[in-house]
């Protein structure tokens, strides 16, 4: 991204968080994220509508355009201008460009201009025909605006969070928030409005995850990790599924990946599931604003007890399910067909998520999921047996160990499992049967602040490039300390532990020309001298303290 664009987005971040903090004293983080993001949605669709409106005005006045309205065809300028106003209210002009049709009540200018009215004041609204709207409160005005958008856009039915009137929010704070959001531009010389909104959502979700603590980690995955998994799986075409989708980050990155490589996003079908109702709504909004078709099931639901896509066999599955989830199996049968490789323990859902995804994987499908590091080595209550069965059935394709401090709200070290049902030669891939690639990426990345680590673009390219070179057999070589291709026989000798560090070894150090025996003698002497200097220093400190009257 260009420096100018980066500065624009950074300035936007600061303004956004200032806006969000206006509600902090009165609302819990898990609530106010939906207050802010709901208003941002209205602002975005209104801005997109206004941009299309201006584009249409220019076309109506352009003699060379098909939409040109000739002033000479009207008896007066007033009649001509009235015709333009009527034409601007024709829905088809907007939907043909995949722009949301926004009814007048829901347009941002109506919210901004009428938020401070006295309850009982009547507003004249044109929505197909002119009628009177009675203002009761700014919260109710927002709810009615969202309801109007939902009625005019069937894809949004049941998605928008219409609860502003019920929340105990200081009306003055809500008005101040509207005024602050009014200053946020969803337009830029080189950035698309959808990309700006995507950045806004990503930034907010990260900040809200920090504010919420562990709960936030159930839906927020750092963009760099999402990008890494998408780059490795390359979901160009087919069915993409996330059984723990959160706000839909994997789908957004899949869209960007396909477009980046010249593909058509229409070639990808999106399926997801989410248990939390408000997060399910957020994910759906995330898809709708991008014009993406999706199937998130009939309702938010528990993936284990109420599978919304029982017959789905996906070509690509990507997920970041909750780590080490306990008591996940209430209402789940011990002989559930998903547990083909072993019954996961009640105290940890890691292998339940993994097997659920495998169950939904197509015969030539591939999947990647984030799990806690314990999944690579634990033998607790059948986990070792399940891992062994996965390896022996040649389902594991690649294991990636990640550096620490990547996640906003947990210090649990994590890894990425990549599995596939078919390692045979196909689609440019060589036959990888009986092999597993191990990548140790713990030394990659950089500290972007005092707490969080992140991957650079070149880190993502190094990991994904190594994986693809190994898959194709073009240019891959084992690299000590980073990557190694191991046989199933070798893995069995390690008791089916899949920790990359066991296989890649340590990076080779540069030979400085000093023989090992001489170096060892020199360093031992140096260490002895330092111990002696330390003892002398300790003795001197004690003498000084004694001189001051202190006993040691």
Short mmCIF file of C-alpha atoms in Angstrom, two decimals:
data_model
loop_
_atom_site.label_atom_id
_atom_site.label_comp_id
_atom_site.label_asym_id
_atom_site.label_seq_id
_atom_site.Cartn_x
_atom_site.Cartn_y
_atom_site.Cartn_z
CA UNK A 1 0.00 0.00 0.00
CA UNK A 2 1.28 3.47 -0.90
CA UNK A 3 2.44 5.72 1.92
CA UNK A 4 -0.30 8.24 1.12
CA UNK A 5 -2.98 5.57 1.44
CA UNK A 6 -1.45 4.25 4.67
CA UNK A 7 -1.47 7.73 6.23
CA UNK A 8 -5.10 8.20 5.20
CA UNK A 9 -6.10 4.94 6.90
CA UNK A 10 -4.05 5.63 10.04
CA UNK A 11 -5.72 9.04 10.42
CA UNK A 12 -9.06 7.32 9.90
CA UNK A 13 -8.23 4.80 12.65
CA UNK A 14 -7.61 7.56 15.19
CA UNK A 15 -10.83 9.34 14.31
CA UNK A 16 -12.81 6.11 14.48
CA UNK A 17 -11.55 5.07 17.88
CA UNK A 18 -12.21 8.55 19.21
CA UNK A 19 -15.78 8.12 18.00
CA UNK A 20 -16.14 4.69 19.60
CA UNK A 21 -14.78 5.90 22.93
CA UNK A 22 -17.64 8.37 23.20
CA UNK A 23 -19.78 5.44 24.31
CA UNK A 24 -17.25 3.68 26.53
CA UNK A 25 -18.46 5.04 29.90
CA UNK A 26 -22.02 3.81 29.33
CA UNK A 27 -21.74 0.54 27.39
CA UNK A 28 -19.86 -2.74 27.64
CA UNK A 29 -17.38 -3.40 24.81
CA UNK A 30 -19.41 -6.39 23.58
CA UNK A 31 -22.40 -4.07 23.10
CA UNK A 32 -20.91 -0.83 21.84
CA UNK A 33 -19.06 -2.53 18.98
CA UNK A 34 -22.45 -3.25 17.43
CA UNK A 35 -23.67 0.29 18.12
CA UNK A 36 -20.70 1.77 16.30
CA UNK A 37 -20.50 -0.82 13.50
CA UNK A 38 -24.24 -0.55 12.84
CA UNK A 39 -23.96 3.21 12.38
CA UNK A 40 -20.88 2.75 10.21
CA UNK A 41 -22.93 0.42 8.01
CA UNK A 42 -25.61 3.11 7.54
CA UNK A 43 -22.91 5.71 6.82
CA UNK A 44 -21.24 3.46 4.26
CA UNK A 45 -24.38 2.51 2.33
CA UNK A 46 -25.52 6.16 2.39
CA UNK A 47 -22.18 7.38 1.06
CA UNK A 48 -22.22 4.72 -1.67
CA UNK A 49 -25.76 5.77 -2.56
CA UNK A 50 -24.78 9.46 -2.64
CA UNK A 51 -21.77 8.70 -4.87
CA UNK A 52 -23.99 6.86 -7.34
CA UNK A 53 -26.51 9.70 -7.10
CA UNK A 54 -23.86 12.23 -8.12
CA UNK A 55 -22.71 9.94 -10.93
CA UNK A 56 -26.29 9.79 -12.23
CA UNK A 57 -26.65 13.58 -12.11
CA UNK A 58 -23.55 13.88 -14.28
CA UNK A 59 -24.97 11.30 -16.71
CA UNK A 60 -28.35 13.04 -16.89
CA UNK A 61 -26.51 16.22 -17.92
CA UNK A 62 -24.15 14.55 -20.39
CA UNK A 63 -25.46 14.64 -24.01
CA UNK A 64 -23.18 11.72 -24.90
CA UNK A 65 -24.58 9.39 -22.24
CA UNK A 66 -27.58 7.07 -22.67
CA UNK A 67 -29.16 8.56 -19.54
CA UNK A 68 -29.03 12.13 -20.86
CA UNK A 69 -32.11 14.22 -20.07
CA UNK A 70 -32.43 17.04 -22.63
CA UNK A 71 -33.56 20.31 -20.96
CA UNK A 72 -35.21 21.31 -24.26
CA UNK A 73 -37.77 18.52 -23.80
CA UNK A 74 -39.25 20.29 -20.76
CA UNK A 75 -41.42 23.39 -20.53
CA UNK A 76 -39.35 25.00 -17.78
CA UNK A 77 -36.17 24.55 -15.78
CA UNK A 78 -38.30 23.78 -12.72
CA UNK A 79 -39.95 20.89 -14.58
CA UNK A 80 -36.54 19.69 -15.76
CA UNK A 81 -35.05 19.75 -12.25
CA UNK A 82 -38.14 18.00 -10.86
CA UNK A 83 -37.68 15.24 -13.46
CA UNK A 84 -34.06 14.76 -12.36
CA UNK A 85 -35.18 14.48 -8.73
CA UNK A 86 -37.75 11.83 -9.68
CA UNK A 87 -35.24 9.91 -11.81
CA UNK A 88 -32.76 9.84 -8.92
CA UNK A 89 -35.33 7.90 -6.88
CA UNK A 90 -35.53 5.00 -9.37
CA UNK A 91 -34.11 1.91 -7.68
CA UNK A 92 -32.84 0.19 -10.84
CA UNK A 93 -30.22 2.89 -11.42
CA UNK A 94 -28.53 1.78 -8.19
CA UNK A 95 -29.02 -1.97 -8.18
CA UNK A 96 -27.61 -2.27 -11.72
CA UNK A 97 -24.29 -1.08 -10.28
CA UNK A 98 -24.56 -3.31 -7.19
CA UNK A 99 -25.18 -0.23 -5.04
CA UNK A 100 -27.55 -0.49 -2.11
CA UNK A 101 -30.88 1.16 -2.62
CA UNK A 102 -31.21 3.34 0.51
CA UNK A 103 -34.72 4.62 1.33
CA UNK A 104 -34.86 8.28 2.24
CA UNK A 105 -35.50 7.70 5.94
CA UNK A 106 -32.24 5.73 6.16
CA UNK A 107 -30.00 8.25 4.42
CA UNK A 108 -27.25 9.63 6.60
CA UNK A 109 -28.24 13.23 6.02
CA UNK A 110 -31.68 12.53 7.54
CA UNK A 111 -30.03 11.03 10.65
CA UNK A 112 -27.54 13.85 10.97
CA UNK A 113 -30.01 16.68 10.35
CA UNK A 114 -32.84 15.37 12.54
CA UNK A 115 -31.05 13.70 15.46
CA UNK A 116 -31.54 16.75 17.71
CA UNK A 117 -35.27 17.25 17.09
CA UNK A 118 -37.74 17.50 19.93
CA UNK A 119 -39.76 14.28 20.40
CA UNK A 120 -43.11 14.57 18.59
CA UNK A 121 -41.71 16.68 15.74
CA UNK A 122 -42.93 15.58 12.32
CA UNK A 123 -40.53 15.04 9.38
CA UNK A 124 -41.65 14.87 5.76
CA UNK A 125 -40.14 11.78 4.12
CA UNK A 126 -40.31 10.73 0.48
CA UNK A 127 -40.20 6.97 0.15
CA UNK A 128 -42.02 6.10 -3.07
CA UNK A 129 -44.57 8.69 -2.00
CA UNK A 130 -44.35 11.53 0.50
CA UNK A 131 -45.49 10.82 4.04
CA UNK A 132 -44.98 12.15 7.57
CA UNK A 133 -42.60 10.54 10.05
CA UNK A 134 -42.95 11.40 13.75
CA UNK A 135 -39.62 11.74 15.55
CA UNK A 136 -39.56 10.08 18.99
CA UNK A 137 -35.85 9.69 19.81
CA UNK A 138 -32.56 9.44 17.98
CA UNK A 139 -32.32 5.76 18.97
CA UNK A 140 -35.73 5.04 17.47
CA UNK A 141 -34.80 7.05 14.35
CA UNK A 142 -31.75 4.80 13.83
CA UNK A 143 -33.81 1.63 14.39
CA UNK A 144 -36.44 2.80 11.89
CA UNK A 145 -33.70 3.66 9.39
CA UNK A 146 -32.24 0.14 9.70
CA UNK A 147 -35.73 -1.35 9.40
CA UNK A 148 -36.33 0.65 6.20
CA UNK A 149 -33.02 -0.58 4.72
CA UNK A 150 -33.88 -4.19 5.62
CA UNK A 151 -37.36 -4.00 4.04
CA UNK A 152 -35.94 -2.61 0.80
CA UNK A 153 -33.07 -5.13 0.67
CA UNK A 154 -34.31 -8.72 1.26
CA UNK A 155 -30.74 -10.06 1.65
CA UNK A 156 -30.54 -8.17 4.94
CA UNK A 157 -33.64 -9.71 6.50
CA UNK A 158 -32.90 -10.52 10.14
CA UNK A 159 -29.33 -9.27 9.87
CA UNK A 160 -29.33 -5.66 11.05
CA UNK A 161 -29.09 -5.05 14.78
CA UNK A 162 -32.12 -2.84 15.52
CA UNK A 163 -31.77 -2.20 19.25
CA UNK A 164 -30.72 1.44 19.58
CA UNK A 165 -34.01 2.54 21.17
CA UNK A 166 -33.77 -0.22 23.82
CA UNK A 167 -30.18 0.47 24.87
CA UNK A 168 -29.57 2.71 27.85
CA UNK A 169 -27.50 5.23 25.89
CA UNK A 170 -27.17 8.91 26.68
CA UNK A 171 -28.93 10.53 23.70
CA UNK A 172 -26.38 13.37 23.66
CA UNK A 173 -23.56 10.79 23.33
CA UNK A 174 -25.36 9.08 20.47
CA UNK A 175 -25.83 12.42 18.68
CA UNK A 176 -22.15 13.22 19.22
CA UNK A 177 -21.23 9.83 17.77
CA UNK A 178 -23.35 10.52 14.67
CA UNK A 179 -21.61 13.88 14.22
CA UNK A 180 -18.17 12.27 14.53
CA UNK A 181 -18.99 9.51 12.07
CA UNK A 182 -20.27 12.15 9.66
CA UNK A 183 -16.66 13.28 9.25
CA UNK A 184 -15.47 9.83 8.13
CA UNK A 185 -15.02 9.74 4.35
CA UNK A 186 -15.77 6.52 2.49
CA UNK A 187 -14.05 7.92 -0.58
CA UNK A 188 -10.44 8.27 -1.67
CA UNK A 189 -8.50 8.93 -4.87
CA UNK A 190 -7.07 5.40 -5.09
CA UNK A 191 -8.84 3.33 -2.40
CA UNK A 192 -12.22 1.78 -3.10
CA UNK A 193 -14.98 2.51 -0.59
CA UNK A 194 -15.37 -1.23 0.15
CA UNK A 195 -11.65 -1.45 0.96
CA UNK A 196 -11.93 1.51 3.32
CA UNK A 197 -14.89 -0.06 5.08
CA UNK A 198 -13.05 -3.39 5.23
CA UNK A 199 -10.11 -1.67 6.92
CA UNK A 200 -12.52 0.05 9.33
CA UNK A 201 -14.15 -3.26 10.30
CA UNK A 202 -10.80 -4.98 10.73
CA UNK A 203 -9.42 -2.17 12.87
CA UNK A 204 -12.53 -2.05 15.06
CA UNK A 205 -12.65 -5.81 15.55
CA UNK A 206 -9.02 -5.77 16.69
CA UNK A 207 -9.63 -2.93 19.12
CA UNK A 208 -12.83 -4.51 20.43
CA UNK A 209 -11.02 -7.82 20.91
CA UNK A 210 -8.52 -6.00 23.14
CA UNK A 211 -11.34 -4.38 25.10
CA UNK A 212 -13.34 -7.59 25.50
CA UNK A 213 -10.53 -9.91 26.50
CA UNK A 214 -10.75 -13.62 25.75
CA UNK A 215 -14.29 -13.44 24.38
CA UNK A 216 -13.07 -11.35 21.46
CA UNK A 217 -10.65 -14.08 20.41
CA UNK A 218 -13.60 -16.29 19.55
CA UNK A 219 -14.25 -14.23 16.44
CA UNK A 220 -11.20 -12.12 15.66
CA UNK A 221 -8.24 -13.51 13.74
CA UNK A 222 -5.30 -11.24 12.77
CA UNK A 223 -5.42 -10.32 9.10
CA UNK A 224 -1.89 -11.59 8.44
CA UNK A 225 -2.80 -15.10 9.68
CA UNK A 226 -5.97 -15.13 7.62
CA UNK A 227 -3.97 -13.97 4.59
CA UNK A 228 -1.37 -16.69 5.18
CA UNK A 229 -3.95 -19.49 5.22
CA UNK A 230 -5.72 -18.09 2.16
CA UNK A 231 -2.42 -17.72 0.27
CA UNK A 232 -1.48 -21.32 1.08
CA UNK A 233 -4.83 -22.85 0.11
CA UNK A 234 -5.47 -20.56 -2.90
CA UNK A 235 -9.29 -20.80 -3.06
CA UNK A 236 -9.72 -19.74 -6.70
CA UNK A 237 -12.86 -21.74 -7.42
CA UNK A 238 -15.36 -23.90 -5.56
CA UNK A 239 -17.11 -24.07 -2.21
CA UNK A 240 -15.42 -22.25 0.70
CA UNK A 241 -16.55 -23.09 4.23
CA UNK A 242 -15.80 -21.77 7.73
CA UNK A 243 -17.64 -23.55 10.59
CA UNK A 244 -16.53 -20.94 13.15
CA UNK A 245 -16.66 -17.89 10.89
CA UNK A 246 -16.86 -15.03 13.38
CA UNK A 247 -17.12 -11.83 11.33
CA UNK A 248 -16.23 -13.59 8.05
CA UNK A 249 -12.56 -12.60 7.75
CA UNK A 250 -11.57 -15.69 5.75
CA UNK A 251 -14.27 -14.99 3.15
CA UNK A 252 -13.18 -11.37 2.73
CA UNK A 253 -9.56 -12.40 2.22
CA UNK A 254 -10.65 -15.12 -0.22
CA UNK A 255 -12.48 -12.48 -2.25
CA UNK A 256 -9.41 -10.25 -2.30
CA UNK A 257 -7.15 -13.19 -3.22
CA UNK A 258 -9.33 -14.22 -6.17
CA UNK A 259 -9.56 -10.66 -7.49
CA UNK A 260 -5.83 -10.09 -7.00
CA UNK A 261 -5.06 -13.07 -9.21
CA UNK A 262 -7.49 -12.11 -11.94
CA UNK A 263 -10.25 -14.55 -11.07
CA UNK A 264 -14.00 -14.01 -10.74
CA UNK A 265 -15.41 -13.96 -7.23
CA UNK A 266 -18.60 -15.49 -8.67
CA UNK A 267 -16.65 -18.73 -9.07
CA UNK A 268 -16.49 -19.07 -5.27
CA UNK A 269 -19.49 -20.14 -3.16
CA UNK A 270 -19.42 -19.08 0.49
CA UNK A 271 -20.75 -21.18 3.39
CA UNK A 272 -20.39 -20.38 7.05
CA UNK A 273 -21.73 -20.97 10.53
CA UNK A 274 -21.60 -18.93 13.73
CA UNK A 275 -23.13 -19.47 17.19
CA UNK A 276 -23.21 -15.86 18.44
CA UNK A 277 -26.21 -13.99 17.03
CA UNK A 278 -24.69 -10.51 16.84
CA UNK A 279 -21.45 -11.85 15.32
CA UNK A 280 -23.54 -13.82 12.79
CA UNK A 281 -25.25 -10.54 11.87
CA UNK A 282 -21.89 -8.79 11.54
CA UNK A 283 -20.58 -11.49 9.20
CA UNK A 284 -23.67 -11.24 7.01
CA UNK A 285 -23.32 -7.43 6.83
CA UNK A 286 -19.68 -7.96 5.89
CA UNK A 287 -20.76 -10.09 2.90
CA UNK A 288 -23.70 -7.93 1.81
CA UNK A 289 -21.71 -4.71 1.56
CA UNK A 290 -19.28 -6.51 -0.74
CA UNK A 291 -22.02 -7.90 -2.93
CA UNK A 292 -21.05 -11.49 -2.10
CA UNK A 293 -23.59 -14.33 -2.20
CA UNK A 294 -23.43 -16.43 0.94
CA UNK A 295 -25.17 -19.16 2.90
CA UNK A 296 -24.77 -18.83 6.67
CA UNK A 297 -27.60 -21.22 7.45
CA UNK A 298 -31.13 -20.44 8.57
CA UNK A 299 -29.96 -19.11 11.92
CA UNK A 300 -26.99 -18.73 14.27
CA UNK A 301 -26.34 -22.17 15.74
CA UNK A 302 -23.89 -24.43 17.56
CA UNK A 303 -21.77 -26.16 14.92
CA UNK A 304 -21.60 -29.44 16.86
CA UNK A 305 -25.28 -29.81 17.81
CA UNK A 306 -27.05 -27.96 14.98
CA UNK A 307 -24.97 -28.25 11.82
CA UNK A 308 -26.44 -25.74 9.33
CA UNK A 309 -24.82 -27.44 6.30
CA UNK A 310 -25.13 -31.21 6.94
CA UNK A 311 -24.74 -32.20 3.29
CA UNK A 312 -21.97 -29.74 2.36
CA UNK A 313 -18.72 -31.10 0.94
CA UNK A 314 -16.45 -28.08 0.58
CA UNK A 315 -13.43 -27.65 -1.67
CA UNK A 316 -11.72 -25.33 0.81
CA UNK A 317 -12.26 -25.08 4.56
CA UNK A 318 -10.60 -22.41 6.68
CA UNK A 319 -11.22 -21.67 10.35
CA UNK A 320 -9.94 -20.29 13.61
CA UNK A 321 -12.16 -22.10 16.14
CA UNK A 322 -11.98 -21.29 19.88
CA UNK A 323 -8.82 -22.83 21.37
CA UNK A 324 -9.11 -25.73 23.85
CA UNK A 325 -12.91 -25.37 24.18
CA UNK A 326 -14.31 -27.38 27.11
CA UNK A 327 -17.68 -29.13 27.53
CA UNK A 328 -18.39 -28.78 23.83
CA UNK A 329 -20.14 -32.13 23.45
CA UNK A 330 -23.37 -31.69 25.42
CA UNK A 331 -26.03 -33.16 23.16
CA UNK A 332 -23.48 -34.71 20.78
CA UNK A 333 -23.64 -38.48 20.23
CA UNK A 334 -20.58 -40.65 20.93
CA UNK A 335 -21.15 -42.45 17.63
CA UNK A 336 -21.53 -39.26 15.59
CA UNK A 337 -20.32 -40.04 12.01
CA UNK A 338 -17.92 -37.10 12.23
CA UNK A 339 -15.71 -38.95 14.73
CA UNK A 340 -14.25 -41.26 12.09
CA UNK A 341 -10.75 -41.10 13.57
CA UNK A 342 -11.67 -41.22 17.26
CA UNK A 343 -14.01 -39.70 19.85
CA UNK A 344 -12.60 -36.28 20.94
CA UNK A 345 -12.36 -35.73 24.72
CA UNK A 346 -15.01 -33.69 26.52
CA UNK A 347 -12.36 -31.37 27.95
CA UNK A 348 -10.98 -30.17 24.61
CA UNK A 349 -12.74 -29.55 21.28
CA UNK A 350 -9.59 -29.18 19.16
CA UNK A 351 -9.95 -32.55 17.43
CA UNK A 352 -13.72 -32.18 17.29
CA UNK A 353 -13.31 -29.05 15.15
CA UNK A 354 -10.69 -30.76 13.03
CA UNK A 355 -12.83 -33.85 12.40
CA UNK A 356 -15.96 -31.78 11.77
CA UNK A 357 -14.05 -29.97 9.02
CA UNK A 358 -12.71 -33.24 7.58
CA UNK A 359 -16.25 -34.62 7.49
CA UNK A 360 -17.31 -31.68 5.32
CA UNK A 361 -14.26 -31.83 3.03
CA UNK A 362 -14.75 -32.81 -0.62
CA UNK A 363 -12.76 -35.77 -2.05
CA UNK A 364 -10.15 -33.41 -3.54
CA UNK A 365 -10.59 -30.71 -0.90
CA UNK A 366 -8.00 -28.98 1.27
CA UNK A 367 -8.33 -27.31 4.65
CA UNK A 368 -6.38 -25.15 7.07
CA UNK A 369 -7.22 -24.41 10.69
CA UNK A 370 -5.59 -22.71 13.62
CA UNK A 371 -5.23 -24.76 16.77
CA UNK A 372 -3.36 -24.45 20.05
CA UNK A 373 0.14 -25.97 19.99
CA UNK A 374 -0.96 -28.74 22.35
CA UNK A 375 -2.83 -30.36 19.48
CA UNK A 376 0.51 -31.33 17.89
CA UNK A 377 1.75 -33.41 20.81
CA UNK A 378 -0.96 -34.04 23.42
CA UNK A 379 -1.82 -37.67 24.27
CA UNK A 380 -4.58 -36.76 26.72
CA UNK A 381 -7.75 -38.86 26.54
CA UNK A 382 -7.52 -40.22 22.99
CA UNK A 383 -5.97 -37.13 21.34
CA UNK A 384 -2.75 -39.00 20.55
CA UNK A 385 -4.71 -41.85 18.99
CA UNK A 386 -6.72 -39.45 16.81
CA UNK A 387 -3.54 -37.67 15.66
CA UNK A 388 -1.94 -41.05 14.84
CA UNK A 389 -4.99 -42.07 12.79
CA UNK A 390 -4.88 -38.79 10.84
CA UNK A 391 -1.21 -39.32 9.98
CA UNK A 392 -1.59 -43.00 9.11
CA UNK A 393 -4.51 -42.18 6.79
CA UNK A 394 -2.21 -39.67 5.06
CA UNK A 395 -4.52 -36.72 5.67
CA UNK A 396 -1.95 -34.31 7.13
CA UNK A 397 -0.20 -32.26 4.46
CA UNK A 398 1.62 -29.47 6.29
CA UNK A 399 2.20 -28.24 9.85
CA UNK A 400 3.20 -24.62 10.52
CA UNK A 401 4.46 -23.50 13.95
CA UNK A 402 3.66 -19.82 14.55
CA UNK A 403 5.53 -17.26 16.64
CA UNK A 404 4.05 -16.09 19.93
CA UNK A 405 2.18 -12.83 20.57
CA UNK A 406 0.26 -12.89 17.29
CA UNK A 407 -3.17 -12.76 18.88
CA UNK A 408 -4.73 -9.72 20.45
CA UNK A 409 -6.16 -11.39 23.51
CA UNK A 410 -4.43 -14.70 24.18
CA UNK A 411 -0.85 -15.77 24.76
CA UNK A 412 -1.62 -19.43 23.89
CA UNK A 413 0.98 -20.47 21.28
CA UNK A 414 -0.67 -21.61 18.07
CA UNK A 415 -0.02 -23.62 14.93
CA UNK A 416 -1.76 -24.19 11.60
CA UNK A 417 -2.83 -27.64 10.42
CA UNK A 418 -3.21 -28.16 6.67
CA UNK A 419 -4.99 -31.35 5.64
CA UNK A 420 -6.12 -32.77 2.31
CA UNK A 421 -8.01 -35.85 1.18
CA UNK A 422 -5.92 -36.30 -1.96
CA UNK A 423 -2.11 -36.05 -2.18
CA UNK A 424 -1.97 -37.76 -5.56
CA UNK A 425 -0.62 -36.00 -8.64
CA UNK A 426 -3.22 -33.55 -9.99
CA UNK A 427 -3.68 -29.92 -11.08
CA UNK A 428 0.05 -29.23 -11.25
CA UNK A 429 0.79 -30.88 -7.89
CA UNK A 430 3.23 -33.78 -7.65
CA UNK A 431 2.37 -36.97 -5.79
CA UNK A 432 3.04 -36.18 -2.09
CA UNK A 433 1.67 -39.45 -0.72
CA UNK A 434 3.39 -40.52 2.47
CA UNK A 435 4.98 -37.09 3.05
CA UNK A 436 4.27 -34.19 5.42
CA UNK A 437 5.87 -30.75 5.20
CA UNK A 438 6.96 -29.15 8.48
CA UNK A 439 7.53 -25.38 8.65
CA UNK A 440 8.88 -23.66 11.76
CA UNK A 441 7.90 -19.98 11.42
CA UNK A 442 8.51 -19.07 15.06
CA UNK A 443 11.41 -16.77 14.19
CA UNK A 444 9.54 -14.84 11.51
CA UNK A 445 7.54 -11.63 11.96
CA UNK A 446 8.20 -8.37 13.77
CA UNK A 447 6.92 -6.59 16.88
CA UNK A 448 4.49 -3.96 15.63
CA UNK A 449 4.12 -2.61 19.18
CA UNK A 450 5.20 -3.62 22.69
CA UNK A 451 2.61 -6.40 22.90
CA UNK A 452 1.77 -7.74 19.43
CA UNK A 453 3.80 -9.48 16.77
CA UNK A 454 2.77 -9.52 13.12
CA UNK A 455 3.91 -11.01 9.81
CA UNK A 456 5.36 -8.88 7.05
CA UNK A 457 4.29 -9.53 3.48
CA UNK A 458 7.63 -11.23 2.80
CA UNK A 459 7.06 -13.59 5.75
CA UNK A 460 3.73 -14.71 4.28
CA UNK A 461 5.34 -15.15 0.87
CA UNK A 462 8.22 -17.18 2.33
CA UNK A 463 5.90 -19.63 4.12
CA UNK A 464 3.33 -19.96 1.33
CA UNK A 465 6.05 -20.07 -1.35
CA UNK A 466 7.81 -22.92 0.46
CA UNK A 467 4.53 -24.84 0.70
CA UNK A 468 3.72 -24.40 -2.99
CA UNK A 469 7.27 -25.32 -4.07
CA UNK A 470 6.97 -28.50 -2.01
CA UNK A 471 3.55 -29.30 -3.52
CA UNK A 472 4.76 -28.86 -7.10
CA UNK A 473 8.30 -30.16 -6.60
CA UNK A 474 9.71 -27.06 -8.26
CA UNK A 475 12.51 -25.41 -6.30
CA UNK A 476 11.86 -26.94 -2.88
CA UNK A 477 14.75 -27.85 -0.57
CA UNK A 478 14.82 -28.69 3.13
CA UNK A 479 16.19 -25.76 5.15
CA UNK A 480 17.63 -26.48 8.59
CA UNK A 481 15.75 -24.54 11.24
CA UNK A 482 12.86 -23.66 8.90
CA UNK A 483 11.39 -26.50 6.84
CA UNK A 484 11.63 -30.24 6.24
CA UNK A 485 9.65 -32.81 4.26
CA UNK A 486 9.28 -35.91 6.45
CA UNK A 487 7.99 -39.38 5.64
CA UNK A 488 5.23 -41.08 7.61
CA UNK A 489 7.84 -43.58 8.76
CA UNK A 490 9.92 -40.82 10.32
CA UNK A 491 6.83 -39.33 11.97
CA UNK A 492 5.95 -42.71 13.47
CA UNK A 493 9.43 -42.85 15.03
CA UNK A 494 8.56 -39.58 16.78
CA UNK A 495 5.40 -41.22 18.19
CA UNK A 496 3.25 -39.17 15.77
CA UNK A 497 4.14 -35.88 17.43
CA UNK A 498 3.74 -33.16 14.77
CA UNK A 499 5.73 -30.30 16.30
CA UNK A 500 7.83 -28.82 13.42
CA UNK A 501 10.81 -28.15 15.69
CA UNK A 502 11.35 -31.91 16.07
CA UNK A 503 11.88 -32.28 12.34
CA UNK A 504 13.45 -29.08 10.98
CA UNK A 505 16.26 -29.02 13.58
CA UNK A 506 18.37 -25.95 14.31
CA UNK A 507 19.57 -23.48 11.71
CA UNK A 508 23.19 -23.94 10.71
CA UNK A 509 25.54 -21.34 12.17
CA UNK A 510 28.19 -19.72 10.04
CA UNK A 511 31.65 -21.28 10.53
CA UNK A 512 34.01 -18.66 12.00
CA UNK A 513 37.12 -20.78 11.34
CA UNK A 514 37.93 -21.45 15.02
CA UNK A 515 38.20 -25.18 15.87
CA UNK A 516 35.54 -26.35 18.31
CA UNK A 517 38.05 -27.53 20.98
CA UNK A 518 39.88 -24.19 21.00
CA UNK A 519 36.59 -22.21 21.07
CA UNK A 520 35.32 -24.28 24.02
CA UNK A 521 38.54 -23.75 26.00
CA UNK A 522 38.49 -20.00 25.29
CA UNK A 523 34.86 -19.58 26.29
CA UNK A 524 35.34 -21.68 29.47
CA UNK A 525 38.28 -19.50 30.52
CA UNK A 526 36.28 -16.36 29.74
CA UNK A 527 33.35 -17.58 31.81
CA UNK A 528 35.64 -18.43 34.74
CA UNK A 529 37.13 -14.93 34.63
CA UNK A 530 33.65 -13.38 34.64
CA UNK A 531 32.64 -15.48 37.65
CA UNK A 532 35.79 -14.26 39.45
CA UNK A 533 35.04 -10.63 38.59
CA UNK A 534 31.49 -11.08 39.83
CA UNK A 535 32.71 -12.51 43.18
CA UNK A 536 35.13 -9.58 43.61
CA UNK A 537 32.36 -7.09 42.85
CA UNK A 538 30.03 -8.76 45.36
CA UNK A 539 32.74 -8.59 48.04
CA UNK A 540 33.31 -4.87 47.40
CA UNK A 541 29.55 -4.13 47.64
CA UNK A 542 29.33 -5.91 51.01
CA UNK A 543 32.32 -3.92 52.34
CA UNK A 544 30.71 -0.65 51.22
CA UNK A 545 27.42 -1.54 52.87
CA UNK A 546 29.20 -2.51 56.10
CA UNK A 547 30.87 0.89 56.10
CA UNK A 548 27.43 2.46 56.02
CA UNK A 549 26.30 0.40 59.01
CA UNK A 550 24.35 -2.30 57.14
CA UNK A 551 24.88 -6.02 57.74
CA UNK A 552 24.75 -8.50 54.84
#
